[in-house]
Short mmCIF file of C-alpha atoms and ligand atoms in Angstrom, two decimals:
data_model
loop_
_atom_site.label_atom_id
_atom_site.label_comp_id
_atom_site.label_asym_id
_atom_site.label_seq_id
_atom_site.Cartn_x
_atom_site.Cartn_y
_atom_site.Cartn_z
CA UNK A 1 -28.37 -19.36 24.84
CA UNK A 2 -26.58 -16.98 27.20
CA UNK A 3 -27.07 -13.30 26.70
CA UNK A 4 -24.48 -11.40 24.80
CA UNK A 5 -23.06 -8.13 26.07
CA UNK A 6 -22.27 -5.68 23.14
CA UNK A 7 -20.06 -2.57 22.83
CA UNK A 8 -20.99 -0.52 19.82
CA UNK A 9 -18.37 2.03 18.56
CA UNK A 10 -19.46 5.30 16.90
CA UNK A 11 -21.80 8.15 17.35
CA UNK A 12 -23.70 8.99 14.15
CA UNK A 13 -27.10 8.38 12.72
CA UNK A 14 -25.71 5.07 11.46
CA UNK A 15 -24.80 3.97 15.00
CA UNK A 16 -28.16 5.10 16.26
CA UNK A 17 -29.73 2.71 13.68
CA UNK A 18 -27.35 -0.03 14.65
CA UNK A 19 -27.90 0.38 18.36
CA UNK A 20 -31.69 0.27 17.88
CA UNK A 21 -31.41 -2.94 15.91
CA UNK A 22 -29.02 -4.54 18.48
CA UNK A 23 -31.22 -3.44 21.40
CA UNK A 24 -34.20 -5.36 19.88
CA UNK A 25 -32.38 -8.65 19.80
CA UNK A 26 -33.65 -11.48 22.22
CA UNK A 27 -30.06 -12.44 22.84
CA UNK A 28 -28.85 -9.08 24.04
CA UNK A 29 -27.54 -8.74 27.62
CA UNK A 30 -26.13 -5.19 27.99
CA UNK A 31 -25.51 -2.64 25.16
CA UNK A 32 -22.99 0.19 25.60
CA UNK A 33 -22.33 2.81 22.86
CA UNK A 34 -19.06 4.72 22.69
CA UNK A 35 -19.58 7.68 22.40
CA UNK A 36 -23.08 7.52 21.02
CA UNK A 37 -24.86 10.81 20.67
CA UNK A 38 -27.33 13.00 22.62
CA UNK A 39 -30.28 11.53 20.72
CA UNK A 40 -29.65 8.08 21.93
CA UNK A 41 -31.52 6.42 24.81
CA UNK A 42 -28.74 3.79 25.37
CA UNK A 43 -26.05 3.48 27.94
CA UNK A 44 -23.18 5.67 26.60
CA UNK A 45 -19.61 5.45 27.60
CA UNK A 46 -16.67 7.71 26.92
CA UNK A 47 -13.72 5.77 25.49
CA UNK A 48 -10.69 6.96 23.41
CA UNK A 49 -11.21 4.53 20.47
CA UNK A 50 -7.62 5.40 19.25
CA UNK A 51 -6.42 3.83 22.44
CA UNK A 52 -7.10 0.19 21.75
CA UNK A 53 -5.80 -0.97 25.12
CA UNK A 54 -8.48 1.24 26.79
CA UNK A 55 -11.16 -0.30 24.68
CA UNK A 56 -9.99 -3.84 25.56
CA UNK A 57 -9.85 -2.97 29.20
CA UNK A 58 -13.44 -1.69 29.08
CA UNK A 59 -14.51 -4.89 27.40
CA UNK A 60 -12.85 -7.00 30.06
CA UNK A 61 -14.33 -4.99 32.92
CA UNK A 62 -17.85 -5.13 31.60
CA UNK A 63 -17.72 -8.75 30.25
CA UNK A 64 -18.28 -7.64 26.62
CA UNK A 65 -18.84 -10.58 24.31
CA UNK A 66 -19.08 -8.65 21.05
CA UNK A 67 -17.71 -5.42 19.75
CA UNK A 68 -19.41 -3.85 16.77
CA UNK A 69 -17.56 -1.10 15.03
CA UNK A 70 -19.60 1.44 12.99
CA UNK A 71 -17.28 4.03 11.45
CA UNK A 72 -14.35 3.64 9.05
CA UNK A 73 -11.50 5.35 10.90
CA UNK A 74 -11.23 2.90 13.90
CA UNK A 75 -11.58 0.01 11.31
CA UNK A 76 -8.73 1.32 9.15
CA UNK A 77 -6.74 1.90 12.32
CA UNK A 78 -7.00 -1.84 13.35
CA UNK A 79 -9.37 -1.64 16.37
CA UNK A 80 -10.78 -4.95 15.25
CA UNK A 81 -7.35 -6.54 15.18
CA UNK A 82 -6.69 -5.50 18.76
CA UNK A 83 -10.11 -6.60 20.06
CA UNK A 84 -9.69 -9.97 18.41
CA UNK A 85 -6.16 -10.43 19.77
CA UNK A 86 -7.67 -10.01 23.26
CA UNK A 87 -9.97 -12.89 22.43
CA UNK A 88 -13.16 -10.93 22.10
CA UNK A 89 -15.50 -11.28 19.10
CA UNK A 90 -15.86 -8.42 16.71
CA UNK A 91 -18.19 -7.38 13.85
CA UNK A 92 -16.11 -5.39 11.42
CA UNK A 93 -13.10 -5.96 9.08
CA UNK A 94 -9.52 -6.13 10.17
CA UNK A 95 -7.07 -3.34 9.20
CA UNK A 96 -5.82 -5.32 6.16
CA UNK A 97 -9.31 -5.75 4.79
CA UNK A 98 -10.23 -2.18 5.68
CA UNK A 99 -7.66 -0.99 3.18
CA UNK A 100 -10.45 -1.50 0.68
CA UNK A 101 -11.80 1.77 2.10
CA UNK A 102 -8.65 3.28 3.42
CA UNK A 103 -6.69 3.15 0.07
CA UNK A 104 -8.37 3.63 -3.29
CA UNK A 105 -5.34 2.33 -5.13
CA UNK A 106 -5.32 -0.81 -2.94
CA UNK A 107 -8.98 -1.33 -3.97
CA UNK A 108 -8.31 -0.83 -7.73
CA UNK A 109 -5.42 -3.22 -7.62
CA UNK A 110 -7.64 -5.74 -5.73
CA UNK A 111 -10.46 -5.24 -8.18
CA UNK A 112 -8.15 -5.79 -11.19
CA UNK A 113 -6.81 -8.98 -9.65
CA UNK A 114 -10.27 -10.41 -8.92
CA UNK A 115 -11.98 -9.23 -12.14
CA UNK A 116 -14.31 -6.85 -10.61
CA UNK A 117 -15.40 -4.40 -13.28
CA UNK A 118 -14.43 -0.67 -12.80
CA UNK A 119 -13.26 2.49 -14.66
CA UNK A 120 -9.72 2.85 -16.14
CA UNK A 121 -7.46 4.57 -13.72
CA UNK A 122 -3.93 5.71 -12.96
CA UNK A 123 -2.27 6.63 -9.66
CA UNK A 124 0.18 9.56 -9.33
CA UNK A 125 2.27 11.16 -6.59
CA UNK A 126 3.81 13.88 -8.78
CA UNK A 127 1.69 16.73 -10.02
CA UNK A 128 3.84 17.53 -13.10
CA UNK A 129 3.53 13.87 -14.30
CA UNK A 130 -0.32 13.85 -13.61
CA UNK A 131 -0.89 17.12 -15.43
CA UNK A 132 1.18 16.12 -18.57
CA UNK A 133 -0.78 12.84 -18.56
CA UNK A 134 -4.12 14.62 -18.48
CA UNK A 135 -2.98 17.13 -21.21
CA UNK A 136 -1.84 14.23 -23.37
CA UNK A 137 -5.37 12.63 -23.20
CA UNK A 138 -6.99 16.10 -23.16
CA UNK A 139 -10.15 14.72 -21.29
CA UNK A 140 -11.51 15.60 -17.84
CA UNK A 141 -11.12 12.94 -15.09
CA UNK A 142 -12.32 12.19 -11.56
CA UNK A 143 -9.51 13.15 -9.23
CA UNK A 144 -9.38 11.20 -5.90
CA UNK A 145 -7.29 11.43 -2.68
CA UNK A 146 -6.02 7.82 -2.21
CA UNK A 147 -6.72 7.85 1.54
CA UNK A 148 -9.58 8.60 3.87
CA UNK A 149 -11.11 12.12 3.53
CA UNK A 150 -14.47 11.99 5.32
CA UNK A 151 -16.22 11.41 1.98
CA UNK A 152 -14.89 14.76 0.53
CA UNK A 153 -11.76 13.60 -1.28
CA UNK A 154 -13.24 13.23 -4.75
CA UNK A 155 -13.65 15.84 -7.45
CA UNK A 156 -15.71 14.94 -10.38
CA UNK A 157 -14.26 17.32 -13.05
CA UNK A 158 -16.16 18.61 -16.14
CA UNK A 159 -13.18 20.18 -17.85
CA UNK A 160 -9.37 19.62 -18.28
CA UNK A 161 -8.80 22.90 -16.32
CA UNK A 162 -10.86 21.68 -13.35
CA UNK A 163 -8.89 18.31 -13.46
CA UNK A 164 -5.57 20.16 -13.37
CA UNK A 165 -6.80 22.42 -10.53
CA UNK A 166 -7.93 19.37 -8.49
CA UNK A 167 -4.54 17.78 -9.09
CA UNK A 168 -2.66 20.84 -7.92
CA UNK A 169 -4.89 21.22 -4.79
CA UNK A 170 -4.33 17.56 -3.75
CA UNK A 171 -0.76 16.96 -4.56
CA UNK A 172 0.77 20.47 -4.24
CA UNK A 173 -1.37 22.19 -1.76
CA UNK A 174 -2.01 19.08 0.44
CA UNK A 175 -5.87 19.52 0.43
CA UNK A 176 -6.33 16.24 2.40
CA UNK A 177 -2.85 16.02 4.10
CA UNK A 178 -1.32 12.51 4.10
CA UNK A 179 -4.43 11.21 2.35
CA UNK A 180 -3.85 13.15 -0.87
CA UNK A 181 -0.01 12.44 -1.13
CA UNK A 182 -1.11 9.83 -3.69
CA UNK A 183 -4.05 10.57 -5.98
CA UNK A 184 -6.04 8.52 -8.52
CA UNK A 185 -7.18 9.87 -12.00
CA UNK A 186 -10.19 7.80 -12.99
CA UNK A 187 -12.27 7.63 -16.08
CA UNK A 188 -15.57 9.29 -15.39
CA UNK A 189 -18.43 6.71 -15.23
CA UNK A 190 -21.78 7.87 -16.39
CA UNK A 191 -25.09 6.26 -15.13
CA UNK A 192 -27.33 5.75 -12.23
CA UNK A 193 -25.51 5.34 -8.83
CA UNK A 194 -26.39 2.47 -6.50
CA UNK A 195 -25.01 1.39 -3.19
CA UNK A 196 -25.19 -2.31 -2.31
CA UNK A 197 -24.96 -3.59 1.21
CA UNK A 198 -24.01 -7.10 2.23
CA UNK A 199 -22.73 -8.76 5.42
CA UNK A 200 -20.26 -11.54 5.53
CA UNK A 201 -18.83 -13.95 8.19
CA UNK A 202 -15.76 -14.37 6.14
CA UNK A 203 -16.96 -17.27 3.94
CA UNK A 204 -20.48 -16.47 2.84
CA UNK A 205 -22.17 -13.15 2.03
CA UNK A 206 -25.78 -12.08 2.28
CA UNK A 207 -27.01 -9.16 0.43
CA UNK A 208 -29.33 -6.84 2.53
CA UNK A 209 -30.52 -4.24 0.05
CA UNK A 210 -29.58 -1.34 -2.21
CA UNK A 211 -29.78 2.32 -1.38
CA UNK A 212 -29.06 5.64 -2.98
CA UNK A 213 -27.85 8.75 -1.16
CA UNK A 214 -28.16 12.38 -2.14
CA UNK A 215 -24.61 13.86 -2.03
CA UNK A 216 -24.63 17.39 -3.54
CA UNK A 217 -24.72 20.25 -1.13
CA UNK A 218 -27.24 22.39 -2.92
CA UNK A 219 -30.70 21.83 -4.45
CA UNK A 220 -31.02 20.62 -7.97
CA UNK A 221 -28.10 18.28 -7.64
CA UNK A 222 -25.55 20.95 -7.66
CA UNK A 223 -22.59 22.06 -5.51
CA UNK A 224 -19.75 20.10 -3.81
CA UNK A 225 -20.16 16.43 -2.79
CA UNK A 226 -20.96 15.84 0.92
CA UNK A 227 -20.96 12.56 2.76
CA UNK A 228 -24.72 12.15 1.89
CA UNK A 229 -27.62 14.04 3.41
CA UNK A 230 -30.60 11.64 2.87
CA UNK A 231 -31.35 8.49 0.93
CA UNK A 232 -33.82 5.98 -0.47
CA UNK A 233 -33.88 2.21 -0.38
CA UNK A 234 -34.16 0.01 -2.39
CA UNK A 235 -33.09 1.80 -5.53
CA UNK A 236 -36.04 1.54 -8.00
CA UNK A 237 -35.49 -0.89 -10.92
CA UNK A 238 -32.58 -2.68 -9.29
CA UNK A 239 -34.33 -5.89 -7.98
CA UNK A 240 -33.62 -7.83 -11.11
CA UNK A 241 -29.96 -7.06 -10.83
CA UNK A 242 -29.52 -8.48 -7.39
CA UNK A 243 -27.86 -11.76 -8.51
CA UNK A 244 -25.50 -9.86 -10.91
CA UNK A 245 -24.56 -7.47 -7.95
CA UNK A 246 -23.81 -10.41 -5.56
CA UNK A 247 -21.80 -12.27 -8.15
CA UNK A 248 -19.88 -9.36 -9.55
CA UNK A 249 -19.27 -7.12 -6.43
CA UNK A 250 -19.90 -9.02 -3.20
CA UNK A 251 -18.75 -12.61 -3.75
CA UNK A 252 -15.44 -11.69 -5.44
CA UNK A 253 -14.32 -9.60 -2.46
CA UNK A 254 -15.32 -12.17 0.18
CA UNK A 255 -13.72 -15.00 -1.91
CA UNK A 256 -10.61 -12.90 -2.67
CA UNK A 257 -10.04 -11.95 0.88
CA UNK A 258 -10.43 -15.52 2.08
CA UNK A 259 -8.02 -16.72 -0.65
CA UNK A 260 -5.45 -14.28 0.60
CA UNK A 261 -5.82 -15.56 4.23
CA UNK A 262 -7.60 -12.45 5.51
CA UNK A 263 -11.26 -13.16 5.69
CA UNK A 264 -13.82 -10.31 5.29
CA UNK A 265 -15.95 -10.23 8.37
CA UNK A 266 -18.46 -7.36 8.68
CA UNK A 267 -20.40 -5.05 6.33
CA UNK A 268 -19.46 -4.73 2.64
CA UNK A 269 -20.71 -1.57 1.02
CA UNK A 270 -20.08 -1.34 -2.71
CA UNK A 271 -20.66 1.78 -4.68
CA UNK A 272 -21.70 0.93 -8.15
CA UNK A 273 -22.41 2.90 -11.35
CA UNK A 274 -24.89 1.41 -13.72
CA UNK A 275 -23.18 2.28 -16.99
CA UNK A 276 -24.17 1.36 -20.68
CA UNK A 277 -21.48 -1.24 -20.40
CA UNK A 278 -22.93 -2.82 -17.28
CA UNK A 279 -22.45 -2.12 -13.54
CA UNK A 280 -19.01 -0.90 -12.51
CA UNK A 281 -17.31 -0.40 -9.16
CA UNK A 282 -16.91 3.22 -7.91
CA UNK A 283 -15.61 2.13 -4.47
CA UNK A 284 -15.71 -0.27 -1.61
CA UNK A 285 -16.44 0.88 1.99
CA UNK A 286 -16.07 -1.54 4.82
CA UNK A 287 -18.92 -0.42 6.97
CA UNK A 288 -22.61 0.73 6.68
CA UNK A 289 -23.18 4.10 4.94
CA UNK A 290 -24.52 6.94 6.87
CA UNK A 291 -27.40 7.87 6.19
CA UNK A 292 -27.83 4.50 4.29
CA UNK A 293 -27.80 2.49 7.54
CA UNK A 294 -30.81 4.38 8.71
CA UNK A 295 -32.94 3.00 5.84
CA UNK A 296 -31.32 -0.42 5.38
CA UNK A 297 -31.08 -1.77 8.99
CA UNK A 298 -34.73 -1.10 10.04
CA UNK A 299 -35.75 -3.50 7.07
CA UNK A 300 -33.74 -6.35 8.46
CA UNK A 301 -36.13 -8.77 10.29
CA UNK A 302 -33.72 -11.10 12.01
CA UNK A 303 -30.65 -10.46 14.30
P1 AMP B 401 -16.34 8.14 -3.43
O1 AMP B 401 -15.67 8.95 -2.27
O2 AMP B 401 -15.25 7.26 -4.11
O3 AMP B 401 -17.63 7.47 -3.10
O4 AMP B 401 -16.73 9.20 -4.53
C1 AMP B 401 -17.71 10.17 -4.23
C2 AMP B 401 -18.69 10.26 -5.37
O5 AMP B 401 -17.98 10.71 -6.54
C3 AMP B 401 -19.30 9.01 -5.84
O6 AMP B 401 -20.44 8.70 -5.09
C4 AMP B 401 -19.63 9.26 -7.30
O7 AMP B 401 -20.84 10.04 -7.31
C5 AMP B 401 -18.49 10.19 -7.64
N1 AMP B 401 -17.40 9.31 -8.32
C6 AMP B 401 -16.45 8.58 -7.78
N2 AMP B 401 -15.65 8.01 -8.70
C7 AMP B 401 -16.27 8.22 -9.95
C8 AMP B 401 -15.98 7.81 -11.29
N3 AMP B 401 -14.95 7.04 -11.60
N4 AMP B 401 -16.93 8.23 -12.21
C9 AMP B 401 -18.00 9.04 -11.94
N5 AMP B 401 -18.27 9.49 -10.72
C10 AMP B 401 -17.46 9.00 -9.66
N1 LIG B 402 -23.37 8.08 2.45
C1 LIG B 402 -22.06 7.65 2.08
C2 LIG B 402 -21.24 6.98 2.96
O1 LIG B 402 -21.54 6.70 4.11
O2 LIG B 402 -20.04 6.84 2.61
#
């Protein structure tokens, strides 16, 4: 088999773990990382990943066979579509599929259509309507910016007042710019949180492992949510649930996207809450988690 030259996009701990795994492959020719980070002992290149033609040009000049995209922003922005259009193989979903991460309302609609269990939810663009809906029900909700917000666009509220404040901040004060022009109000799920990671070629899906990250900024699980500051894998007590996880959360997304003519190729990251009514979907991400990749990827024994 001829050697494969790889360009890896991204620069976090996640991409460090990915680069390390890729570098161990017997099939690897050259590996480039754009932009990488100062801790990496790999060949780093400076590319503007928003400029897709620049990325494609680099691939052509270095005879890149495979582009691997780590973070969500270039996925949602369609970098994979541009690379595939140039005839270069890519690991990562297209922009259509990446809406599963880029739009929480897209995901909830998709989940409803494909019978993937989740919380009750409602989308709003008008704060007055959202607030009177909350006052009518008189319960706290989870308030979410519809679009990408670097893992910070969710407020899990304990009171009705907190819910109203979060609605006002997102819809009236533009806390997350374009991303919070639409918000979701979701029923608060209670239980243990588990992240599942799978990889798919568009037809089949293989589950890698589960992980659980630690999100709150302060000790004792207090303070605002961060993107995750450490994690464990696998999540204790979840081995017996693996088949249920695959059947309820990984297969339906791969089959659903294939049916719609937009196959899911890449990493599937499902955030799940283990509730008294069974596991329910919190969210899909279309990439490895960070820090989760750092504990999941080193456990994978093959390419
Ligand atoms: P997300 O950005 O969707 O991952 O949300 C960040 C965090 O908020 C999740 O990891 C959960 O801890 C929490 N969260 C999100 N949605 C819900 C929900 N419907 N019920 C309870 N907690 C939630
Ligand atoms: N650690 C959570 C995430 O990568 O989204």
